[in-house]
mmCIF file of C-alpha atoms and ligand atoms in Angstrom:
data_model
loop_
_atom_site.group_PDB
_atom_site.id
_atom_site.type_symbol
_atom_site.label_atom_id
_atom_site.label_comp_id
_atom_site.label_asym_id
_atom_site.label_seq_id
_atom_site.Cartn_x
_atom_site.Cartn_y
_atom_site.Cartn_z
ATOM 1 C CA MET A 1 82.811 107.515 136.829
ATOM 2 C CA ARG A 2 83.988 105.153 139.655
ATOM 3 C CA GLN A 3 85.904 102.016 139.623
ATOM 4 C CA ASP A 4 82.905 99.933 139.780
ATOM 5 C CA ASP A 5 81.548 101.334 136.487
ATOM 6 C CA VAL A 6 84.420 99.232 134.746
ATOM 7 C CA GLY A 7 83.050 96.936 131.941
ATOM 8 C CA ARG A 8 79.348 97.532 132.815
ATOM 9 C CA ASP A 9 78.777 99.405 129.519
ATOM 10 C CA VAL A 10 78.941 96.255 127.613
ATOM 11 C CA GLU A 11 77.528 93.744 130.081
ATOM 12 C CA GLY A 12 74.287 91.994 129.058
ATOM 13 C CA LEU A 13 74.145 93.666 125.620
ATOM 14 C CA SER A 14 73.261 91.395 122.740
ATOM 15 C CA ARG A 15 75.300 91.349 119.453
ATOM 16 C CA LEU A 16 72.881 93.539 117.741
ATOM 17 C CA GLU A 17 72.742 96.226 120.283
ATOM 18 C CA PRO A 18 75.309 99.095 120.134
ATOM 19 C CA MET A 19 78.605 98.498 121.923
ATOM 20 C CA ILE A 20 78.330 102.008 123.607
ATOM 21 C CA SER A 21 75.439 102.279 126.039
ATOM 22 C CA GLU A 22 73.959 105.688 126.528
ATOM 23 C CA ARG A 23 75.781 106.465 129.690
ATOM 24 C CA ALA A 24 79.175 105.655 127.849
ATOM 25 C CA ALA A 25 77.897 107.894 125.054
ATOM 26 C CA ARG A 26 77.464 110.893 127.415
ATOM 27 C CA TYR A 27 80.851 110.282 128.769
ATOM 28 C CA ILE A 28 82.406 110.368 125.407
ATOM 29 C CA ARG A 29 80.488 113.544 124.399
ATOM 30 C CA ASP A 30 81.566 115.190 127.585
ATOM 31 C CA ASN A 31 85.389 114.145 127.199
ATOM 32 C CA PHE A 32 86.225 114.192 123.671
ATOM 33 C CA LYS A 33 86.953 117.766 123.566
ATOM 34 C CA GLU A 34 89.282 119.592 121.008
ATOM 35 C CA GLY A 35 92.995 118.939 121.609
ATOM 36 C CA ALA A 36 92.138 116.906 124.821
ATOM 37 C CA VAL A 37 92.924 113.276 123.770
ATOM 38 C CA VAL A 38 95.840 111.202 123.310
ATOM 39 C CA CYS A 39 95.846 107.569 122.452
ATOM 40 C CA LEU A 40 98.270 104.872 123.593
ATOM 41 C CA SER A 41 97.962 101.743 121.312
ATOM 42 C CA GLY A 42 99.307 98.219 121.159
ATOM 43 C CA ALA A 43 99.163 95.035 119.105
ATOM 44 C CA GLY A 44 95.324 94.572 119.703
ATOM 45 C CA ILE A 45 94.486 97.428 117.238
ATOM 46 C CA SER A 46 96.209 95.587 114.257
ATOM 47 C CA VAL A 47 94.750 92.109 115.014
ATOM 48 C CA GLU A 48 92.044 92.512 112.403
ATOM 49 C CA SER A 49 94.890 93.329 109.916
ATOM 50 C CA GLY A 50 96.143 89.995 110.145
ATOM 51 C CA ILE A 51 98.992 90.699 112.458
ATOM 52 C CA PRO A 52 98.814 88.713 115.587
ATOM 53 C CA ALA A 53 99.131 90.206 119.051
ATOM 54 C CA PHE A 54 102.150 89.129 121.197
ATOM 55 C CA ARG A 55 100.307 87.550 124.332
ATOM 56 C CA GLY A 56 97.332 85.384 124.647
ATOM 57 C CA GLU A 57 95.870 82.715 122.387
ATOM 58 C CA GLY A 58 97.402 82.633 119.115
ATOM 59 C CA GLY A 59 100.019 85.386 120.281
ATOM 60 C CA LEU A 60 103.322 85.576 118.359
ATOM 61 C CA TRP A 61 105.164 84.836 121.743
ATOM 62 C CA GLU A 62 103.212 81.609 122.076
ATOM 63 C CA LYS A 63 104.838 80.225 118.989
ATOM 64 C CA TYR A 64 108.256 82.019 119.228
ATOM 65 C CA ASP A 65 110.193 82.423 122.435
ATOM 66 C CA PRO A 66 110.844 86.232 122.983
ATOM 67 C CA ASP A 67 113.979 85.601 124.454
ATOM 68 C CA ILE A 68 115.282 84.356 121.326
ATOM 69 C CA TYR A 69 113.157 86.052 118.680
ATOM 70 C CA ALA A 70 112.987 89.581 120.278
ATOM 71 C CA ASN A 71 116.476 89.643 121.661
ATOM 72 C CA ALA A 72 119.567 90.719 119.752
ATOM 73 C CA GLU A 73 121.942 88.124 121.274
ATOM 74 C CA GLY A 74 119.045 85.442 120.744
ATOM 75 C CA LEU A 75 118.681 86.350 117.044
ATOM 76 C CA THR A 76 122.547 86.394 116.479
ATOM 77 C CA GLY A 77 122.627 82.742 118.056
ATOM 78 C CA LEU A 78 119.701 81.508 116.008
ATOM 79 C CA LEU A 79 121.483 82.827 112.805
ATOM 80 C CA ARG A 80 124.672 80.645 113.673
ATOM 81 C CA ARG A 81 122.916 77.503 114.943
ATOM 82 C CA GLN A 82 119.555 77.343 113.134
ATOM 83 C CA PRO A 83 119.785 79.989 110.312
ATOM 84 C CA ALA A 84 116.575 78.238 108.388
ATOM 85 C CA LYS A 85 114.466 79.079 111.500
ATOM 86 C CA LEU A 86 115.394 82.414 111.502
ATOM 87 C CA ALA A 87 114.970 83.002 107.727
ATOM 88 C CA ASP A 88 111.453 81.445 108.318
ATOM 89 C CA PHE A 89 110.586 83.772 111.125
ATOM 90 C CA ILE A 90 111.791 87.044 109.256
ATOM 91 C CA ALA A 91 109.966 86.134 105.882
ATOM 92 C CA GLY A 92 106.717 85.037 107.665
ATOM 93 C CA PHE A 93 106.648 88.152 109.877
ATOM 94 C CA TYR A 94 107.430 90.683 107.105
ATOM 95 C CA THR A 95 104.816 88.869 104.725
ATOM 96 C CA LEU A 96 102.230 89.605 107.400
ATOM 97 C CA LEU A 97 103.341 93.276 107.801
ATOM 98 C CA ILE A 98 103.535 93.935 103.989
ATOM 99 C CA LYS A 99 100.040 92.595 103.450
ATOM 100 C CA ALA A 100 98.531 94.511 106.460
ATOM 101 C CA ARG A 101 96.146 97.285 105.755
ATOM 102 C CA PRO A 102 94.737 99.795 108.367
ATOM 103 C CA THR A 103 91.549 98.598 110.127
ATOM 104 C CA PRO A 104 88.429 100.801 110.849
ATOM 105 C CA ALA A 105 90.100 101.511 114.416
ATOM 106 C CA HIS A 106 93.212 103.072 112.871
ATOM 107 C CA GLN A 107 91.053 105.030 110.480
ATOM 108 C CA ALA A 108 88.764 106.240 113.347
ATOM 109 C CA LEU A 109 91.795 107.680 115.244
ATOM 110 C CA ALA A 110 93.089 109.381 111.820
ATOM 111 C CA ALA A 111 89.541 110.899 111.847
ATOM 112 C CA LEU A 112 89.638 112.124 115.321
ATOM 113 C CA GLU A 113 92.979 113.794 114.674
ATOM 114 C CA ARG A 114 91.645 115.495 111.552
ATOM 115 C CA GLN A 115 88.685 116.900 113.661
ATOM 116 C CA GLY A 116 91.141 118.444 116.069
ATOM 117 C CA ILE A 117 90.152 116.235 118.886
ATOM 118 C CA LEU A 118 93.040 113.785 118.993
ATOM 119 C CA ARG A 119 96.499 115.191 119.483
ATOM 120 C CA ALA A 120 98.625 112.377 119.000
ATOM 121 C CA VAL A 121 98.832 108.476 118.990
ATOM 122 C CA ILE A 122 101.805 106.949 121.012
ATOM 123 C CA THR A 123 102.102 103.443 119.751
ATOM 124 C CA GLN A 124 104.059 100.335 120.740
ATOM 125 C CA ASN A 125 103.435 98.965 117.154
ATOM 126 C CA ILE A 126 105.958 98.711 114.514
ATOM 127 C CA ASP A 127 103.607 98.105 111.683
ATOM 128 C CA ASN A 128 103.281 101.845 110.372
ATOM 129 C CA LEU A 129 99.600 101.292 110.205
ATOM 130 C CA HIS A 130 98.581 104.359 111.888
ATOM 131 C CA GLN A 131 100.532 106.576 109.421
ATOM 132 C CA GLN A 132 99.038 104.437 106.489
ATOM 133 C CA ALA A 133 95.533 105.378 107.877
ATOM 134 C CA GLY A 134 96.392 109.185 107.935
ATOM 135 C CA SER A 135 97.547 109.792 111.342
ATOM 136 C CA ARG A 136 100.065 112.531 111.425
ATOM 137 C CA ASN A 137 101.265 112.832 114.968
ATOM 138 C CA VAL A 138 102.585 109.167 115.716
ATOM 139 C CA VAL A 139 105.045 108.434 118.503
ATOM 140 C CA GLU A 140 106.617 105.138 118.019
ATOM 141 C CA LEU A 141 107.866 103.906 121.198
ATOM 142 C CA HIS A 142 109.386 100.444 119.763
ATOM 143 C CA GLY A 143 110.497 101.798 116.350
ATOM 144 C CA ASN A 144 109.332 100.879 112.862
ATOM 145 C CA ALA A 145 109.932 97.775 111.029
ATOM 146 C CA PHE A 146 110.068 99.689 107.680
ATOM 147 C CA ARG A 147 112.996 101.536 108.791
ATOM 148 C CA VAL A 148 116.684 100.719 109.287
ATOM 149 C CA ARG A 149 118.986 102.786 111.712
ATOM 150 C CA CYS A 150 122.446 103.309 112.152
ATOM 151 C CA PRO A 151 123.619 102.621 115.584
ATOM 152 C CA GLY A 152 126.578 104.973 115.493
ATOM 153 C CA CYS A 153 125.082 108.267 113.941
ATOM 154 C CA LEU A 154 121.470 107.290 114.515
ATOM 155 C CA LYS A 155 120.513 108.113 110.886
ATOM 156 C CA LYS A 156 117.302 106.372 109.812
ATOM 157 C CA ILE A 157 116.258 105.141 106.273
ATOM 158 C CA THR A 158 112.824 104.106 105.310
ATOM 159 C CA LEU A 159 112.895 100.749 103.381
ATOM 160 C CA GLU A 160 110.459 100.504 100.627
ATOM 161 C CA LYS A 161 108.028 97.649 100.745
ATOM 162 C CA GLU A 162 109.286 96.191 97.408
ATOM 163 C CA ARG A 163 112.778 96.016 98.781
ATOM 164 C CA ILE A 164 111.552 94.127 101.838
ATOM 165 C CA LYS A 165 109.645 91.801 99.895
ATOM 166 C CA GLU A 166 112.787 91.123 97.716
ATOM 167 C CA MET A 167 114.791 90.349 100.724
ATOM 168 C CA THR A 168 112.043 87.983 102.088
ATOM 169 C CA GLU A 169 111.845 86.228 98.793
ATOM 170 C CA LEU A 170 115.669 85.711 98.873
ATOM 171 C CA LEU A 171 115.572 84.542 102.415
ATOM 172 C CA LYS A 172 113.106 81.760 101.608
ATOM 173 C CA ARG A 173 115.572 80.493 98.998
ATOM 174 C CA ASN A 174 118.817 81.078 100.652
ATOM 175 C CA ASN A 175 118.675 79.982 104.225
ATOM 176 C CA SER A 176 122.320 78.817 105.080
ATOM 177 C CA TYR A 177 124.263 80.811 107.438
ATOM 178 C CA ALA A 178 126.836 82.225 104.708
ATOM 179 C CA ARG A 179 124.123 83.131 102.322
ATOM 180 C CA MET A 180 121.920 84.807 104.864
ATOM 181 C CA LEU A 181 124.888 86.998 106.149
ATOM 182 C CA ARG A 182 125.402 88.022 102.487
ATOM 183 C CA ILE A 183 121.741 89.026 102.219
ATOM 184 C CA PHE A 184 121.783 90.932 105.277
ATOM 185 C CA SER A 185 124.836 92.930 104.227
ATOM 186 C CA ARG A 186 122.996 93.988 101.070
ATOM 187 C CA TYR A 187 119.726 95.062 102.796
ATOM 188 C CA PHE A 188 121.437 96.341 105.936
ATOM 189 C CA PRO A 189 124.527 98.253 104.452
ATOM 190 C CA ARG A 190 127.102 100.282 105.916
ATOM 191 C CA CYS A 191 126.353 103.825 106.819
ATOM 192 C CA GLU A 192 128.498 106.827 105.524
ATOM 193 C CA CYS A 193 129.750 107.203 109.290
ATOM 194 C CA GLY A 194 131.067 103.646 109.050
ATOM 195 C CA GLY A 195 128.382 101.877 111.261
ATOM 196 C CA ARG A 196 126.204 99.056 109.966
ATOM 197 C CA PHE A 197 122.361 99.916 109.607
ATOM 198 C CA ARG A 198 120.038 97.653 111.681
ATOM 199 C CA THR A 199 116.592 97.042 112.039
ATOM 200 C CA ASP A 200 114.615 100.070 113.636
ATOM 201 C CA ILE A 201 112.718 97.784 115.730
ATOM 202 C CA VAL A 202 113.537 98.127 119.407
ATOM 203 C CA LEU A 203 114.216 94.605 120.829
ATOM 204 C CA PHE A 204 114.000 93.313 124.335
ATOM 205 C CA ARG A 205 116.363 94.868 126.742
ATOM 206 C CA GLU A 206 117.274 97.732 124.396
ATOM 207 C CA LEU A 207 116.576 101.408 125.256
ATOM 208 C CA LEU A 208 113.670 103.121 123.526
ATOM 209 C CA PRO A 209 114.398 106.061 121.448
ATOM 210 C CA GLN A 210 114.639 108.769 123.955
ATOM 211 C CA GLU A 211 113.271 111.688 121.760
ATOM 212 C CA GLU A 212 110.208 109.711 121.103
ATOM 213 C CA LEU A 213 109.735 108.760 124.940
ATOM 214 C CA ALA A 214 110.282 112.433 125.869
ATOM 215 C CA LEU A 215 107.626 113.506 123.273
ATOM 216 C CA ALA A 216 105.289 110.954 124.595
ATOM 217 C CA TYR A 217 105.559 112.504 128.148
ATOM 218 C CA ARG A 218 105.182 115.944 126.749
ATOM 219 C CA TYR A 219 101.798 114.790 125.161
ATOM 220 C CA LEU A 220 100.555 113.277 128.273
ATOM 221 C CA ASP A 221 101.593 116.549 130.488
ATOM 222 C CA THR A 222 98.572 118.286 128.919
ATOM 223 C CA CYS A 223 96.212 115.602 127.826
ATOM 224 C CA ARG A 224 92.957 115.234 129.665
ATOM 225 C CA LEU A 225 91.772 111.934 128.333
ATOM 226 C CA LEU A 226 94.093 109.146 127.350
ATOM 227 C CA LEU A 227 92.924 106.116 125.178
ATOM 228 C CA LEU A 228 94.204 102.735 125.941
ATOM 229 C CA VAL A 229 93.481 100.826 122.769
ATOM 230 C CA GLY A 230 94.341 97.029 122.441
ATOM 231 C CA THR A 231 97.226 96.968 124.754
ATOM 232 C CA SER A 232 97.984 94.647 127.708
ATOM 233 C CA LEU A 233 100.200 97.189 129.145
ATOM 234 C CA THR A 234 102.770 94.632 130.343
ATOM 235 C CA VAL A 235 105.854 95.899 128.933
ATOM 236 C CA ILE A 236 107.868 98.913 130.569
ATOM 237 C CA PRO A 237 108.149 101.960 130.076
ATOM 238 C CA ALA A 238 104.804 102.064 128.075
ATOM 239 C CA SER A 239 103.293 100.368 130.993
ATOM 240 C CA GLY A 240 103.857 103.465 133.125
ATOM 241 C CA LEU A 241 102.457 106.121 130.814
ATOM 242 C CA PRO A 242 98.843 105.625 131.913
ATOM 243 C CA LEU A 243 99.430 106.228 135.657
ATOM 244 C CA TYR A 244 101.661 109.232 134.614
ATOM 245 C CA ALA A 245 98.692 110.650 132.704
ATOM 246 C CA LYS A 246 96.394 110.066 135.541
ATOM 247 C CA LYS A 247 98.561 111.866 138.133
ATOM 248 C CA ASN A 248 98.653 114.722 135.703
ATOM 249 C CA GLY A 249 94.904 114.856 135.828
ATOM 250 C CA SER A 250 93.882 112.779 132.712
ATOM 251 C CA GLN A 251 91.154 110.681 132.571
ATOM 252 C CA LEU A 252 91.769 106.844 131.186
ATOM 253 C CA LEU A 253 89.490 105.339 128.738
ATOM 254 C CA GLU A 254 90.304 101.673 127.934
ATOM 255 C CA ILE A 255 89.049 99.735 124.710
ATOM 256 C CA ASN A 256 90.097 96.226 124.903
ATOM 257 C CA GLN A 257 88.708 92.714 124.189
ATOM 258 C CA GLU A 258 89.782 91.782 127.634
ATOM 259 C CA GLU A 259 90.008 93.121 131.122
ATOM 260 C CA THR A 260 93.518 94.142 131.783
ATOM 261 C CA GLN A 261 95.326 94.949 134.964
ATOM 262 C CA PHE A 262 94.688 98.464 134.344
ATOM 263 C CA SER A 263 90.810 98.229 133.779
ATOM 264 C CA GLN A 264 90.207 99.089 137.590
ATOM 265 C CA PHE A 265 92.168 102.289 137.256
ATOM 266 C CA CYS A 266 90.247 103.414 134.097
ATOM 267 C CA ASP A 267 87.370 105.904 134.261
ATOM 268 C CA LEU A 268 85.629 104.011 131.558
ATOM 269 C CA SER A 269 86.442 100.597 130.105
ATOM 270 C CA LEU A 270 84.793 99.456 126.895
ATOM 271 C CA LYS A 271 85.175 95.743 126.370
ATOM 272 C CA GLY A 272 85.148 94.573 122.734
ATOM 273 C CA LYS A 273 87.033 95.036 119.303
ATOM 274 C CA ALA A 274 88.586 98.373 118.586
ATOM 275 C CA ASP A 275 87.518 97.995 115.068
ATOM 276 C CA GLU A 276 83.950 98.151 116.353
ATOM 277 C CA ILE A 277 84.119 100.611 119.289
ATOM 278 C CA LEU A 278 86.248 103.377 117.643
ATOM 279 C CA PRO A 279 83.971 103.863 114.621
ATOM 280 C CA GLU A 280 81.032 103.992 117.229
ATOM 281 C CA ILE A 281 82.815 106.780 119.119
ATOM 282 C CA LEU A 282 83.052 108.736 115.799
ATOM 283 C CA ASP A 283 79.250 108.025 115.375
ATOM 284 C CA VAL A 284 78.448 109.290 118.907
ATOM 285 C CA LEU A 285 80.342 112.498 118.102
ATOM 286 C CA GLY A 286 78.686 112.930 114.961
ATOM 287 C CA TYR A 287 81.625 112.467 112.643
ATOM 288 C CA ALA A 288 80.831 109.118 111.181
HETATM 289 P P1 OAD B 1 99.904 92.343 123.605
HETATM 290 O O1 OAD B 1 99.831 91.130 122.797
HETATM 291 O O2 OAD B 1 100.602 92.220 125.054
HETATM 292 O O3 OAD B 1 98.485 92.674 124.098
HETATM 293 C C1 OAD B 1 97.412 93.010 123.115
HETATM 294 C C2 OAD B 1 96.100 93.363 123.766
HETATM 295 O O4 OAD B 1 95.195 93.620 122.729
HETATM 296 C C3 OAD B 1 95.508 92.370 124.700
HETATM 297 O O5 OAD B 1 95.112 93.137 125.879
HETATM 298 C C4 OAD B 1 94.152 91.901 123.863
HETATM 299 O O6 OAD B 1 93.159 91.643 124.698
HETATM 300 C C5 OAD B 1 93.897 93.230 123.175
HETATM 301 N N1 OAD B 1 93.215 92.893 121.797
HETATM 302 C C6 OAD B 1 93.327 91.857 120.972
HETATM 303 N N2 OAD B 1 92.617 92.085 119.833
HETATM 304 C C7 OAD B 1 91.947 93.262 120.154
HETATM 305 C C8 OAD B 1 90.995 93.756 119.293
HETATM 306 N N3 OAD B 1 90.475 93.458 118.137
HETATM 307 N N4 OAD B 1 90.359 94.964 119.830
HETATM 308 C C9 OAD B 1 90.963 95.420 121.121
HETATM 309 N N5 OAD B 1 91.715 94.706 121.838
HETATM 310 C C10 OAD B 1 92.209 93.777 121.267
HETATM 311 O O7 OAD B 1 100.353 93.535 122.768
HETATM 312 P P2 OAD B 1 100.983 94.916 123.395
HETATM 313 O O8 OAD B 1 100.460 95.290 124.629
HETATM 314 O O9 OAD B 1 101.082 95.883 122.213
HETATM 315 O O10 OAD B 1 107.392 95.062 122.350
HETATM 316 O O11 OAD B 1 102.597 94.463 123.732
HETATM 317 C C11 OAD B 1 103.629 95.517 124.099
HETATM 318 C C12 OAD B 1 104.840 95.040 123.625
HETATM 319 O O12 OAD B 1 105.097 93.763 124.077
HETATM 320 C C13 OAD B 1 104.973 94.932 122.280
HETATM 321 O O13 OAD B 1 105.151 96.230 121.595
HETATM 322 C C14 OAD B 1 106.299 94.259 121.957
HETATM 323 C C15 OAD B 1 105.805 93.074 122.854
HETATM 324 O O14 OAD B 1 106.983 92.387 123.509
HETATM 325 C C16 OAD B 1 108.563 94.802 121.862
HETATM 326 O O15 OAD B 1 108.806 93.690 120.997
HETATM 327 C C17 OAD B 1 109.647 95.729 122.257
#
């Protein structure tokens, strides 16, 4: 397909008509081959779970300045100067994450993996929803909010939801600097190597986990079709992955509610909700 096919598949369709035109269905049947597909996902895939995306209307960065809330120094400064604000942010964010359940989009990707078509999901999300839906090969470029990691020896520990709930409840009632420090030292204890565990979320200006990034490139070396689902592709190095895949001969299929700066490079761009389009793709392939 050519550049000028972008977005055409959904234009002019009424709400009752399927999101996927016959032409797009043919493209899907021709390109969703065994072991050929990899997905790169972003915050948009989890919006229907109740977790807002980062950018755009209602996005997290509209309410919270990422230079403070997604940055180690910003967060430390906030703890010192406005601890109650930090307590609110952590409690609010984890309440959403704990409540969230996988959407039909997460489930459709897990089903494609079970069918042997999808090799892996490379995700920028930290919400663990791909794994909850049953995806097994998940590459987490930005870490996982339900884990802590020791910066010294890189040991990782999964935090049970109940334990996180306990921490958020404590933070809601104890939001002074001294009390919050005590809470953090309880839930982020010392590692046996002497380091102090911290969240396994990759913050701004931090290095991505190198072994995950290397694994992502390995999947892209051999993939024939890369799905770009619910991501604005504005954050490096994830934003470089589609062009890397394309240079290696992969096709690009974008599923997004809006046009992105990458739409023009995609072989097919389906505009709409991932929760509706991905289950329809399963239907087209006869797996629904
Ligand atoms: P963004 O918030 O930048 O983009 C979300 C994308 O999802 C947008 O392009 C929306 O149009 C689209 N979208 C929203 N709802 C959708 C739906 N139901 N179906 C399909 N598409 C939908 O999120 P990311 O691209 O994931 O990094 O952001 C990348 C990184 O920026 C995040 O991992 C995070 C952030 O700063 C760190 O925190 C390190």
